[in-house]
Amino acid sequence: MGYNTWNSFGCDINEKVILDTTRLMKTHGLLDAGYDHINLDDCYSEKQRNPSGDIIANEERFPSGMNWLTDQIHGLGFKAGIYSDSGWFTCQLYPGSYMNEDRDVKLFQNWGFDLLKYDNCAVPFDEVIKEGMIGKYTRIANAISKLSKSSGKPPILLSLCQWGRVQPWLWARKLGQSWRTTNDIYPAWDSLTNIMNRNSFIASATDFYGHNDLDILEVGNGDLTYDESKAHFTVWALMKSPLLIGTDLSKVTEQTLSILKNNEIIAINQDPVIGTSITPFRWGVNPDWTYNRTHPAQYWSGESQNGTVFMLLNTLDHPADMFFRLTESPWIRAGRQYSVRDLWTHTDNGTAVRNFTASAVPAHGVVALLLKDAGDEPAGTMPPCSSLEWCMAENGTRIDNIGFNP
């Protein structure tokens, strides 16, 4: 959790922008909410390395130097992140780290950085690199591991920005702590649904040892409505994506802050007991397992240390009632009733038996619920099974074959 400079500032970063943002993170209570990283993205350096071969911080925009900057960030209670690339250059054509991995990792550690975002531009020709994507990223992972062993310091966290072209969710956990799964986000509903859709099929790749990275949060940016921003934040948090704010905090509204600081949603993202993501149990608008970038899966559930999490996502352009049977989620026990906690209204909403309906979910809106076991369902609840398919009495009678009518 933290802040990344790219979405709001692009290349227009300097030490004042970084420190002003860091102070605003603290003033707005975002550090207390868990956002504890301040990550510089591209464009912080000079265009050329120095004669010794080292990357140099841009002297005009970072006149005090990177050690001073990270000291300031750490002094305010945050960790600091830096950016580089696995190719010859970064995406904005600043020096990349290919063939300089050991040198650059040592420099980043000496500068005082705790995390490295590692991008995928300026890929060397095949006759030069002579290895695939895994090998290219293994170079930096090995450099980080080697430096940690020789220095006795904790390894820099590695966030791979690989865009999902060769399925990083299958291999990147061996190398880093998170991996990008799609192209860059932008603040519009169609970008969000595209990312939601793509990640619905790989949600099970996330656990404590690595995370699908859905990209930087655009909450409150662009033309996103309040309900779209809530849905955006909920999906990212409950799918256990890294939560990196991309909003210009000098212009942030209280409404946006209320989304970013939803402590009940953040608690699911940061659950110290359960590391896995929520996953779809029903697609809703489409048949299950349908790939549709405008209408991703609508019904999701997952475990948490305090109960079963449900997320209902209305991908329609109008309000809709959303109904599900509790046992459609694999984490719900049959024959039990469940107390219902709404994670956005922060209210306890009675007890659910067998079914639940969320009424008038706003267009592009979301409902997030935490259900806790509240004991046996009421005696005599009918029909005898919440799902009648192959429901059988002890004497062998199949209930679904006798036309049972509740």
mmCIF file of C-alpha atoms in Angstrom:
data_model
loop_
_atom_site.group_PDB
_atom_site.id
_atom_site.type_symbol
_atom_site.label_atom_id
_atom_site.label_comp_id
_atom_site.label_asym_id
_atom_site.label_seq_id
_atom_site.Cartn_x
_atom_site.Cartn_y
_atom_site.Cartn_z
ATOM 1 C CA MET A 1 0.000 0.000 0.000
ATOM 2 C CA GLY A 2 1.230 3.462 -0.758
ATOM 3 C CA TYR A 3 1.535 6.115 -3.454
ATOM 4 C CA ASN A 4 2.946 6.046 -7.002
ATOM 5 C CA THR A 5 3.785 9.255 -8.839
ATOM 6 C CA TRP A 6 3.051 8.245 -12.433
ATOM 7 C CA ASN A 7 -0.712 8.679 -12.850
ATOM 8 C CA SER A 8 -0.819 12.220 -11.483
ATOM 9 C CA PHE A 9 2.584 13.609 -12.395
ATOM 10 C CA GLY A 10 4.152 11.511 -15.137
ATOM 11 C CA CYS A 11 7.624 12.931 -15.743
ATOM 12 C CA ASP A 12 6.879 16.177 -13.870
ATOM 13 C CA ILE A 13 8.396 15.017 -10.599
ATOM 14 C CA ASN A 14 10.925 16.707 -8.350
ATOM 15 C CA GLU A 15 11.861 16.588 -4.692
ATOM 16 C CA LYS A 16 9.239 19.204 -3.756
ATOM 17 C CA VAL A 17 6.442 17.239 -5.466
ATOM 18 C CA ILE A 18 7.575 14.053 -3.724
ATOM 19 C CA LEU A 19 7.831 15.614 -0.280
ATOM 20 C CA ASP A 20 4.601 17.607 -0.603
ATOM 21 C CA THR A 21 2.822 14.388 -1.570
ATOM 22 C CA THR A 22 4.431 12.499 1.317
ATOM 23 C CA ARG A 23 3.299 15.151 3.799
ATOM 24 C CA LEU A 24 -0.216 15.123 2.338
ATOM 25 C CA MET A 25 -0.321 11.334 2.699
ATOM 26 C CA LYS A 26 0.330 11.834 6.394
ATOM 27 C CA THR A 27 -1.949 14.866 6.838
ATOM 28 C CA HIS A 28 -4.865 13.097 5.160
ATOM 29 C CA GLY A 29 -4.476 10.080 7.459
ATOM 30 C CA LEU A 30 -3.425 7.755 4.665
ATOM 31 C CA LEU A 31 -0.305 6.572 6.478
ATOM 32 C CA ASP A 32 -2.471 5.643 9.458
ATOM 33 C CA ALA A 33 -4.779 3.778 7.046
ATOM 34 C CA GLY A 34 -1.832 1.612 5.934
ATOM 35 C CA TYR A 35 -0.449 3.407 2.856
ATOM 36 C CA ASP A 36 3.192 3.319 3.862
ATOM 37 C CA HIS A 37 5.181 3.458 0.577
ATOM 38 C CA ILE A 38 6.061 6.523 -1.496
ATOM 39 C CA ASN A 39 7.194 5.284 -4.911
ATOM 40 C CA LEU A 40 8.941 7.375 -7.554
ATOM 41 C CA ASP A 41 8.189 6.270 -11.095
ATOM 42 C CA ASP A 42 10.051 7.098 -14.334
ATOM 43 C CA CYS A 43 12.022 10.292 -15.192
ATOM 44 C CA TYR A 44 13.885 10.966 -11.920
ATOM 45 C CA SER A 45 17.370 10.585 -13.449
ATOM 46 C CA GLU A 46 19.632 12.241 -15.967
ATOM 47 C CA LYS A 47 19.449 10.872 -19.507
ATOM 48 C CA GLN A 48 22.986 9.494 -19.338
ATOM 49 C CA ARG A 49 24.887 7.526 -16.712
ATOM 50 C CA ASN A 50 28.004 9.142 -15.214
ATOM 51 C CA PRO A 51 31.518 8.180 -16.430
ATOM 52 C CA SER A 52 31.665 5.450 -13.777
ATOM 53 C CA GLY A 53 28.497 3.898 -15.185
ATOM 54 C CA ASP A 54 26.061 4.887 -12.427
ATOM 55 C CA ILE A 55 22.584 6.339 -12.816
ATOM 56 C CA ILE A 56 22.527 9.975 -11.657
ATOM 57 C CA ALA A 57 19.540 11.724 -10.095
ATOM 58 C CA ASN A 58 18.471 14.737 -12.130
ATOM 59 C CA GLU A 59 20.442 17.594 -10.601
ATOM 60 C CA GLU A 60 17.867 20.289 -11.387
ATOM 61 C CA ARG A 61 14.823 18.443 -10.068
ATOM 62 C CA PHE A 62 16.541 16.572 -7.220
ATOM 63 C CA PRO A 63 19.298 18.989 -6.156
ATOM 64 C CA SER A 64 19.506 17.601 -2.618
ATOM 65 C CA GLY A 65 20.155 14.076 -3.873
ATOM 66 C CA MET A 66 18.358 10.792 -3.384
ATOM 67 C CA ASN A 67 19.876 9.988 0.017
ATOM 68 C CA TRP A 68 18.456 13.229 1.380
ATOM 69 C CA LEU A 69 15.081 12.497 -0.222
ATOM 70 C CA THR A 70 14.774 8.975 1.204
ATOM 71 C CA ASP A 71 15.877 10.271 4.618
ATOM 72 C CA GLN A 72 12.995 12.751 4.489
ATOM 73 C CA ILE A 73 10.518 10.073 3.390
ATOM 74 C CA HIS A 74 11.685 7.677 6.101
ATOM 75 C CA GLY A 75 11.614 10.461 8.673
ATOM 76 C CA LEU A 76 7.920 10.986 7.973
ATOM 77 C CA GLY A 77 7.269 7.302 8.654
ATOM 78 C CA PHE A 78 7.142 5.942 5.093
ATOM 79 C CA LYS A 79 9.189 3.538 2.995
ATOM 80 C CA ALA A 80 10.567 4.653 -0.360
ATOM 81 C CA GLY A 81 10.270 3.054 -3.804
ATOM 82 C CA ILE A 82 12.260 3.639 -6.990
ATOM 83 C CA TYR A 83 11.809 2.666 -10.649
ATOM 84 C CA SER A 84 13.932 1.088 -13.361
ATOM 85 C CA ASP A 85 13.565 -1.091 -16.435
ATOM 86 C CA SER A 86 14.711 -4.525 -17.585
ATOM 87 C CA GLY A 87 15.792 -3.149 -20.978
ATOM 88 C CA TRP A 88 18.337 -0.692 -22.317
ATOM 89 C CA PHE A 89 16.138 2.263 -21.356
ATOM 90 C CA THR A 90 13.052 3.024 -19.301
ATOM 91 C CA CYS A 91 9.740 3.625 -21.077
ATOM 92 C CA GLN A 92 10.562 7.351 -21.170
ATOM 93 C CA LEU A 93 14.089 6.620 -22.482
ATOM 94 C CA TYR A 94 16.049 7.195 -19.306
ATOM 95 C CA PRO A 95 18.799 4.653 -18.451
ATOM 96 C CA GLY A 96 17.477 1.108 -17.979
ATOM 97 C CA SER A 97 19.201 -1.577 -15.944
ATOM 98 C CA TYR A 98 19.917 -4.291 -18.499
ATOM 99 C CA MET A 99 23.528 -5.480 -17.988
ATOM 100 C CA ASN A 100 23.777 -3.098 -14.999
ATOM 101 C CA GLU A 101 21.550 -5.031 -12.602
ATOM 102 C CA ASP A 102 24.129 -5.552 -9.816
ATOM 103 C CA ARG A 103 25.376 -1.967 -10.074
ATOM 104 C CA ASP A 104 21.895 -0.447 -10.037
ATOM 105 C CA VAL A 105 20.489 -2.530 -7.190
ATOM 106 C CA LYS A 106 23.484 -1.578 -5.060
ATOM 107 C CA LEU A 107 22.952 2.078 -5.958
ATOM 108 C CA PHE A 108 19.222 1.935 -5.126
ATOM 109 C CA GLN A 109 19.998 0.347 -1.755
ATOM 110 C CA ASN A 110 22.725 2.912 -1.052
ATOM 111 C CA TRP A 111 20.246 5.657 -1.926
ATOM 112 C CA GLY A 112 17.949 4.213 0.753
ATOM 113 C CA PHE A 113 15.147 2.746 -1.348
ATOM 114 C CA ASP A 114 13.073 -0.183 -0.076
ATOM 115 C CA LEU A 115 11.174 -1.201 -3.247
ATOM 116 C CA LEU A 116 11.912 -1.413 -6.959
ATOM 117 C CA LYS A 117 9.249 -1.217 -9.678
ATOM 118 C CA TYR A 118 10.818 -2.908 -12.707
ATOM 119 C CA ASP A 119 9.383 -2.190 -16.148
ATOM 120 C CA ASN A 120 9.540 -3.919 -19.541
ATOM 121 C CA CYS A 121 10.472 -1.364 -22.236
ATOM 122 C CA ALA A 122 13.466 -1.142 -24.609
ATOM 123 C CA VAL A 123 13.847 -4.930 -24.869
ATOM 124 C CA PRO A 124 17.275 -5.951 -26.229
ATOM 125 C CA PHE A 125 17.462 -7.805 -29.550
ATOM 126 C CA ASP A 126 17.232 -11.590 -29.303
ATOM 127 C CA GLU A 127 20.820 -12.022 -30.486
ATOM 128 C CA VAL A 128 21.913 -9.917 -27.500
ATOM 129 C CA ILE A 129 19.670 -11.107 -24.710
ATOM 130 C CA LYS A 130 19.453 -14.790 -25.691
ATOM 131 C CA GLU A 131 16.870 -15.562 -23.006
ATOM 132 C CA GLY A 132 13.130 -15.245 -22.520
ATOM 133 C CA MET A 133 11.096 -13.012 -20.278
ATOM 134 C CA ILE A 134 11.696 -15.143 -17.194
ATOM 135 C CA GLY A 135 15.447 -14.952 -17.733
ATOM 136 C CA LYS A 136 15.332 -11.189 -18.235
ATOM 137 C CA TYR A 137 13.589 -10.652 -14.904
ATOM 138 C CA THR A 138 15.664 -13.329 -13.169
ATOM 139 C CA ARG A 139 18.719 -11.099 -13.699
ATOM 140 C CA ILE A 140 17.364 -8.388 -11.386
ATOM 141 C CA ALA A 141 15.959 -10.893 -8.872
ATOM 142 C CA ASN A 142 19.371 -12.540 -8.626
ATOM 143 C CA ALA A 143 21.060 -9.153 -8.178
ATOM 144 C CA ILE A 144 18.693 -8.294 -5.317
ATOM 145 C CA SER A 145 19.230 -11.666 -3.631
ATOM 146 C CA LYS A 146 23.009 -11.485 -4.010
ATOM 147 C CA LEU A 147 23.182 -7.978 -2.582
ATOM 148 C CA SER A 148 21.022 -8.898 0.394
ATOM 149 C CA LYS A 149 23.323 -11.806 1.247
ATOM 150 C CA SER A 150 26.497 -9.744 0.900
ATOM 151 C CA SER A 151 25.177 -6.664 2.716
ATOM 152 C CA GLY A 152 23.196 -8.428 5.424
ATOM 153 C CA LYS A 153 20.277 -6.071 4.721
ATOM 154 C CA PRO A 154 16.722 -7.136 3.831
ATOM 155 C CA PRO A 155 16.200 -7.536 0.073
ATOM 156 C CA ILE A 156 14.566 -4.700 -1.835
ATOM 157 C CA LEU A 157 10.961 -5.617 -2.676
ATOM 158 C CA LEU A 158 10.571 -6.324 -6.384
ATOM 159 C CA SER A 159 7.411 -5.320 -8.260
ATOM 160 C CA LEU A 160 7.463 -6.640 -11.834
ATOM 161 C CA CYS A 161 5.729 -4.444 -14.405
ATOM 162 C CA GLN A 162 5.541 -7.016 -17.174
ATOM 163 C CA TRP A 163 1.979 -6.402 -18.526
ATOM 164 C CA GLY A 164 0.930 -10.049 -18.690
ATOM 165 C CA ARG A 165 2.177 -10.878 -22.173
ATOM 166 C CA VAL A 166 3.758 -14.155 -21.067
ATOM 167 C CA GLN A 167 1.538 -14.927 -18.074
ATOM 168 C CA PRO A 168 3.681 -13.632 -15.197
ATOM 169 C CA TRP A 169 1.168 -14.995 -12.661
ATOM 170 C CA LEU A 170 2.535 -18.461 -13.529
ATOM 171 C CA TRP A 171 6.208 -17.734 -12.827
ATOM 172 C CA ALA A 172 6.846 -14.301 -11.309
ATOM 173 C CA ARG A 173 6.252 -15.346 -7.679
ATOM 174 C CA LYS A 174 9.689 -17.005 -7.838
ATOM 175 C CA LEU A 175 11.244 -13.613 -8.501
ATOM 176 C CA GLY A 176 9.199 -10.817 -6.916
ATOM 177 C CA GLN A 177 6.329 -9.856 -4.681
ATOM 178 C CA SER A 178 3.885 -8.613 -7.338
ATOM 179 C CA TRP A 179 3.441 -8.665 -11.100
ATOM 180 C CA ARG A 180 1.386 -6.544 -13.455
ATOM 181 C CA THR A 181 -1.334 -8.461 -15.267
ATOM 182 C CA THR A 182 -2.608 -5.935 -17.847
ATOM 183 C CA ASN A 183 -1.625 -2.834 -19.755
ATOM 184 C CA ASP A 184 -1.779 0.552 -18.034
ATOM 185 C CA ILE A 185 -4.971 1.673 -16.358
ATOM 186 C CA TYR A 186 -6.721 4.940 -17.253
ATOM 187 C CA PRO A 187 -9.567 6.652 -15.350
ATOM 188 C CA ALA A 188 -12.596 5.397 -17.268
ATOM 189 C CA TRP A 189 -15.110 2.622 -16.606
ATOM 190 C CA ASP A 190 -14.169 0.628 -19.724
ATOM 191 C CA SER A 191 -10.552 0.465 -18.529
ATOM 192 C CA LEU A 192 -11.669 -0.794 -15.132
ATOM 193 C CA THR A 193 -13.966 -3.479 -16.516
ATOM 194 C CA ASN A 194 -11.270 -4.679 -18.893
ATOM 195 C CA ILE A 195 -8.857 -5.152 -15.974
ATOM 196 C CA MET A 196 -11.546 -6.771 -13.820
ATOM 197 C CA ASN A 197 -12.434 -9.165 -16.632
ATOM 198 C CA ARG A 198 -8.863 -10.242 -17.344
ATOM 199 C CA ASN A 199 -8.063 -10.776 -13.691
ATOM 200 C CA SER A 200 -11.225 -12.750 -12.964
ATOM 201 C CA PHE A 201 -9.635 -15.742 -14.735
ATOM 202 C CA ILE A 202 -6.362 -15.643 -12.782
ATOM 203 C CA ALA A 203 -7.544 -14.521 -9.343
ATOM 204 C CA SER A 204 -6.343 -17.748 -7.722
ATOM 205 C CA ALA A 205 -2.708 -16.803 -8.490
ATOM 206 C CA THR A 206 -2.658 -14.333 -5.589
ATOM 207 C CA ASP A 207 -1.585 -15.415 -2.119
ATOM 208 C CA PHE A 208 0.799 -14.258 0.618
ATOM 209 C CA TYR A 209 3.811 -14.981 -1.603
ATOM 210 C CA GLY A 210 2.826 -12.832 -4.552
ATOM 211 C CA HIS A 211 0.060 -10.641 -5.897
ATOM 212 C CA ASN A 212 -1.629 -9.961 -9.198
ATOM 213 C CA ASP A 213 -1.046 -6.222 -9.640
ATOM 214 C CA LEU A 214 -4.085 -4.554 -11.233
ATOM 215 C CA ASP A 215 -2.120 -1.262 -11.586
ATOM 216 C CA ILE A 216 -2.319 2.095 -9.818
ATOM 217 C CA LEU A 217 -5.588 3.249 -8.213
ATOM 218 C CA GLU A 218 -7.464 5.884 -10.209
ATOM 219 C CA VAL A 219 -10.034 6.555 -7.465
ATOM 220 C CA GLY A 220 -11.501 10.029 -7.935
ATOM 221 C CA ASN A 221 -9.650 10.636 -11.206
ATOM 222 C CA GLY A 222 -10.939 11.388 -14.705
ATOM 223 C CA ASP A 223 -14.648 10.956 -15.290
ATOM 224 C CA LEU A 224 -15.131 8.131 -12.811
ATOM 225 C CA THR A 225 -18.346 8.514 -10.821
ATOM 226 C CA TYR A 226 -18.469 8.004 -7.072
ATOM 227 C CA ASP A 227 -19.999 4.538 -7.534
ATOM 228 C CA GLU A 228 -17.400 3.588 -10.158
ATOM 229 C CA SER A 229 -14.597 4.697 -7.840
ATOM 230 C CA LYS A 230 -16.087 2.606 -5.022
ATOM 231 C CA ALA A 231 -16.307 -0.414 -7.326
ATOM 232 C CA HIS A 232 -12.740 0.190 -8.526
ATOM 233 C CA PHE A 233 -11.347 0.335 -4.995
ATOM 234 C CA THR A 234 -13.379 -2.661 -3.807
ATOM 235 C CA VAL A 235 -12.238 -4.925 -6.650
ATOM 236 C CA TRP A 236 -8.581 -3.951 -6.251
ATOM 237 C CA ALA A 237 -8.666 -4.389 -2.465
ATOM 238 C CA LEU A 238 -10.605 -7.649 -2.287
ATOM 239 C CA MET A 239 -8.534 -9.189 -5.079
ATOM 240 C CA LYS A 240 -5.484 -8.398 -2.893
ATOM 241 C CA SER A 241 -3.855 -6.169 -5.491
ATOM 242 C CA PRO A 242 -1.211 -3.746 -4.210
ATOM 243 C CA LEU A 243 -3.069 -0.528 -3.329
ATOM 244 C CA LEU A 244 -1.043 2.351 -4.768
ATOM 245 C CA ILE A 245 -2.796 5.702 -4.880
ATOM 246 C CA GLY A 246 -2.427 7.664 -8.116
ATOM 247 C CA THR A 247 -4.601 10.662 -7.201
ATOM 248 C CA ASP A 248 -3.160 14.184 -6.960
ATOM 249 C CA LEU A 249 -3.503 14.674 -3.208
ATOM 250 C CA SER A 250 -3.343 18.457 -3.495
ATOM 251 C CA LYS A 251 -6.752 18.268 -5.219
ATOM 252 C CA VAL A 252 -8.266 15.247 -3.475
ATOM 253 C CA THR A 253 -11.840 15.465 -2.160
ATOM 254 C CA GLU A 254 -13.177 14.185 1.142
ATOM 255 C CA GLN A 255 -15.387 11.804 -0.849
ATOM 256 C CA THR A 256 -12.343 10.272 -2.520
ATOM 257 C CA LEU A 257 -10.523 10.042 0.813
ATOM 258 C CA SER A 258 -13.529 8.264 2.331
ATOM 259 C CA ILE A 259 -13.140 5.570 -0.337
ATOM 260 C CA LEU A 260 -9.380 5.236 0.028
ATOM 261 C CA LYS A 261 -9.616 5.041 3.833
ATOM 262 C CA ASN A 262 -12.395 2.445 4.115
ATOM 263 C CA ASN A 263 -10.805 0.513 6.969
ATOM 264 C CA GLU A 264 -13.129 -2.488 6.652
ATOM 265 C CA ILE A 265 -12.231 -2.991 2.992
ATOM 266 C CA ILE A 266 -8.531 -2.406 3.687
ATOM 267 C CA ALA A 267 -8.666 -4.995 6.474
ATOM 268 C CA ILE A 268 -9.610 -7.652 3.896
ATOM 269 C CA ASN A 269 -6.760 -6.579 1.606
ATOM 270 C CA GLN A 270 -4.262 -6.709 4.483
ATOM 271 C CA ASP A 271 -5.660 -9.828 6.217
ATOM 272 C CA PRO A 272 -2.731 -11.435 8.093
ATOM 273 C CA VAL A 273 -4.395 -14.873 8.157
ATOM 274 C CA ILE A 274 -5.898 -15.283 4.659
ATOM 275 C CA GLY A 275 -3.760 -14.222 1.692
ATOM 276 C CA THR A 276 -5.922 -15.383 -1.212
ATOM 277 C CA SER A 277 -8.112 -13.250 -3.448
ATOM 278 C CA ILE A 278 -11.862 -13.376 -3.818
ATOM 279 C CA THR A 279 -12.928 -15.322 -6.930
ATOM 280 C CA PRO A 280 -16.103 -15.373 -9.049
ATOM 281 C CA PHE A 281 -18.768 -17.949 -8.264
ATOM 282 C CA ARG A 282 -21.193 -16.717 -10.951
ATOM 283 C CA TRP A 283 -20.709 -14.409 -13.927
ATOM 284 C CA GLY A 284 -24.263 -13.028 -13.918
ATOM 285 C CA VAL A 285 -24.873 -11.130 -17.159
ATOM 286 C CA ASN A 286 -22.998 -13.785 -19.126
ATOM 287 C CA PRO A 287 -22.699 -17.551 -18.839
ATOM 288 C CA ASP A 288 -19.972 -18.570 -16.400
ATOM 289 C CA TRP A 289 -16.381 -18.297 -17.659
ATOM 290 C CA THR A 290 -17.347 -15.840 -20.396
ATOM 291 C CA TYR A 291 -14.569 -13.451 -21.435
ATOM 292 C CA ASN A 292 -16.210 -10.044 -21.796
ATOM 293 C CA ARG A 293 -14.216 -6.861 -21.212
ATOM 294 C CA THR A 294 -17.356 -4.722 -20.742
ATOM 295 C CA HIS A 295 -19.290 -7.119 -18.488
ATOM 296 C CA PRO A 296 -16.919 -9.028 -16.190
ATOM 297 C CA ALA A 297 -18.044 -11.498 -13.522
ATOM 298 C CA GLN A 298 -20.563 -9.988 -11.118
ATOM 299 C CA TYR A 299 -20.740 -12.400 -8.145
ATOM 300 C CA TRP A 300 -17.592 -13.019 -6.099
ATOM 301 C CA SER A 301 -16.684 -14.506 -2.738
ATOM 302 C CA GLY A 302 -13.681 -15.443 -0.679
ATOM 303 C CA GLU A 303 -12.321 -16.217 2.746
ATOM 304 C CA SER A 304 -11.217 -13.831 5.468
ATOM 305 C CA GLN A 305 -10.130 -14.367 9.049
ATOM 306 C CA ASN A 306 -13.468 -12.928 10.218
ATOM 307 C CA GLY A 307 -15.947 -14.538 7.842
ATOM 308 C CA THR A 308 -16.893 -14.973 4.193
ATOM 309 C CA VAL A 309 -16.506 -11.971 1.891
ATOM 310 C CA PHE A 310 -19.004 -11.340 -0.905
ATOM 311 C CA MET A 311 -18.690 -8.758 -3.669
ATOM 312 C CA LEU A 312 -21.576 -7.959 -6.004
ATOM 313 C CA LEU A 313 -20.577 -5.885 -9.023
ATOM 314 C CA ASN A 314 -23.273 -4.259 -11.145
ATOM 315 C CA THR A 315 -21.752 -3.929 -14.612
ATOM 316 C CA LEU A 316 -25.032 -2.683 -16.122
ATOM 317 C CA ASP A 317 -25.752 0.943 -17.029
ATOM 318 C CA HIS A 318 -28.787 1.051 -14.729
ATOM 319 C CA PRO A 319 -29.556 0.030 -11.117
ATOM 320 C CA ALA A 320 -30.277 -3.665 -10.574
ATOM 321 C CA ASP A 321 -31.314 -6.067 -7.841
ATOM 322 C CA MET A 322 -28.654 -8.737 -7.308
ATOM 323 C CA PHE A 323 -29.691 -12.109 -5.871
ATOM 324 C CA PHE A 324 -27.612 -15.143 -4.909
ATOM 325 C CA ARG A 325 -27.893 -18.321 -2.881
ATOM 326 C CA LEU A 326 -25.427 -18.326 -0.006
ATOM 327 C CA THR A 327 -24.147 -21.805 -0.792
ATOM 328 C CA GLU A 328 -23.135 -20.727 -4.280
ATOM 329 C CA SER A 329 -20.001 -19.648 -2.450
ATOM 330 C CA PRO A 330 -17.793 -22.609 -1.499
ATOM 331 C CA TRP A 331 -16.972 -20.894 1.807
ATOM 332 C CA ILE A 332 -20.568 -21.068 3.130
ATOM 333 C CA ARG A 333 -21.886 -24.026 5.135
ATOM 334 C CA ALA A 334 -25.290 -25.479 4.274
ATOM 335 C CA GLY A 335 -27.937 -25.452 6.977
ATOM 336 C CA ARG A 336 -26.519 -22.359 8.696
ATOM 337 C CA GLN A 337 -27.605 -18.747 8.891
ATOM 338 C CA TYR A 338 -25.249 -15.794 8.615
ATOM 339 C CA SER A 339 -25.073 -12.302 10.048
ATOM 340 C CA VAL A 340 -24.557 -9.672 7.344
ATOM 341 C CA ARG A 341 -22.115 -6.774 7.632
ATOM 342 C CA ASP A 342 -22.122 -4.122 4.873
ATOM 343 C CA LEU A 343 -18.511 -3.003 4.400
ATOM 344 C CA TRP A 344 -19.486 0.296 2.750
ATOM 345 C CA THR A 345 -22.361 1.486 4.958
ATOM 346 C CA HIS A 346 -20.531 0.022 7.998
ATOM 347 C CA THR A 347 -23.808 -1.386 9.296
ATOM 348 C CA ASP A 348 -25.000 -4.779 10.545
ATOM 349 C CA ASN A 349 -27.933 -5.749 8.341
ATOM 350 C CA GLY A 350 -29.614 -8.649 10.087
ATOM 351 C CA THR A 351 -29.302 -12.334 9.256
ATOM 352 C CA ALA A 352 -29.346 -14.104 5.894
ATOM 353 C CA VAL A 353 -30.924 -17.546 5.575
ATOM 354 C CA ARG A 354 -30.327 -19.428 2.336
ATOM 355 C CA ASN A 355 -30.462 -16.368 0.041
ATOM 356 C CA PHE A 356 -29.546 -12.724 -0.146
ATOM 357 C CA THR A 357 -30.750 -9.899 -2.384
ATOM 358 C CA ALA A 358 -29.022 -6.536 -2.688
ATOM 359 C CA SER A 359 -31.674 -4.128 -3.897
ATOM 360 C CA ALA A 360 -31.102 -1.372 -6.444
ATOM 361 C CA VAL A 361 -27.318 -1.667 -6.697
ATOM 362 C CA PRO A 362 -26.316 1.512 -8.578
ATOM 363 C CA ALA A 363 -25.142 1.400 -12.183
ATOM 364 C CA HIS A 364 -21.447 0.464 -12.164
ATOM 365 C CA GLY A 365 -21.770 0.137 -8.407
ATOM 366 C CA VAL A 366 -20.707 -2.444 -5.877
ATOM 367 C CA VAL A 367 -21.850 -4.146 -2.690
ATOM 368 C CA ALA A 368 -19.279 -5.616 -0.311
ATOM 369 C CA LEU A 369 -20.460 -7.887 2.491
ATOM 370 C CA LEU A 370 -18.919 -9.865 5.321
ATOM 371 C CA LEU A 371 -21.003 -12.855 6.404
ATOM 372 C CA LYS A 372 -20.361 -14.537 9.738
ATOM 373 C CA ASP A 373 -21.789 -17.866 10.891
ATOM 374 C CA ALA A 374 -24.704 -17.203 13.250
ATOM 375 C CA GLY A 375 -25.706 -20.780 14.029
ATOM 376 C CA ASP A 376 -28.179 -23.274 12.604
ATOM 377 C CA GLU A 377 -30.795 -21.960 10.231
ATOM 378 C CA PRO A 378 -34.356 -21.957 11.659
ATOM 379 C CA ALA A 379 -35.839 -25.426 12.118
ATOM 380 C CA GLY A 380 -38.121 -26.499 9.277
ATOM 381 C CA THR A 381 -36.624 -24.173 6.671
ATOM 382 C CA MET A 382 -37.843 -25.401 3.293
ATOM 383 C CA PRO A 383 -37.042 -26.724 0.757
ATOM 384 C CA PRO A 384 -34.779 -29.277 2.441
ATOM 385 C CA CYS A 385 -31.797 -28.222 0.285
ATOM 386 C CA SER A 386 -31.013 -24.674 -0.857
ATOM 387 C CA SER A 387 -30.079 -26.204 -4.231
ATOM 388 C CA LEU A 388 -32.436 -28.996 -5.225
ATOM 389 C CA GLU A 389 -30.117 -30.665 -7.723
ATOM 390 C CA TRP A 390 -29.427 -34.200 -6.439
ATOM 391 C CA CYS A 391 -30.945 -33.283 -3.038
ATOM 392 C CA MET A 392 -31.684 -36.672 -1.442
ATOM 393 C CA ALA A 393 -33.576 -37.976 1.569
ATOM 394 C CA GLU A 394 -32.016 -40.606 3.795
ATOM 395 C CA ASN A 395 -34.267 -43.278 2.235
ATOM 396 C CA GLY A 396 -32.863 -42.518 -1.218
ATOM 397 C CA THR A 397 -35.676 -40.312 -2.497
ATOM 398 C CA ARG A 398 -34.382 -37.573 -4.781
ATOM 399 C CA ILE A 399 -36.198 -34.373 -3.892
ATOM 400 C CA ASP A 400 -35.505 -32.796 -7.295
ATOM 401 C CA ASN A 401 -37.423 -35.643 -8.961
ATOM 402 C CA ILE A 402 -40.706 -35.244 -7.081
ATOM 403 C CA GLY A 403 -41.656 -31.758 -8.165
ATOM 404 C CA PHE A 404 -41.096 -30.239 -4.750
ATOM 405 C CA ASN A 405 -42.889 -26.880 -4.486
ATOM 406 C CA PRO A 406 -42.044 -24.722 -1.498
#
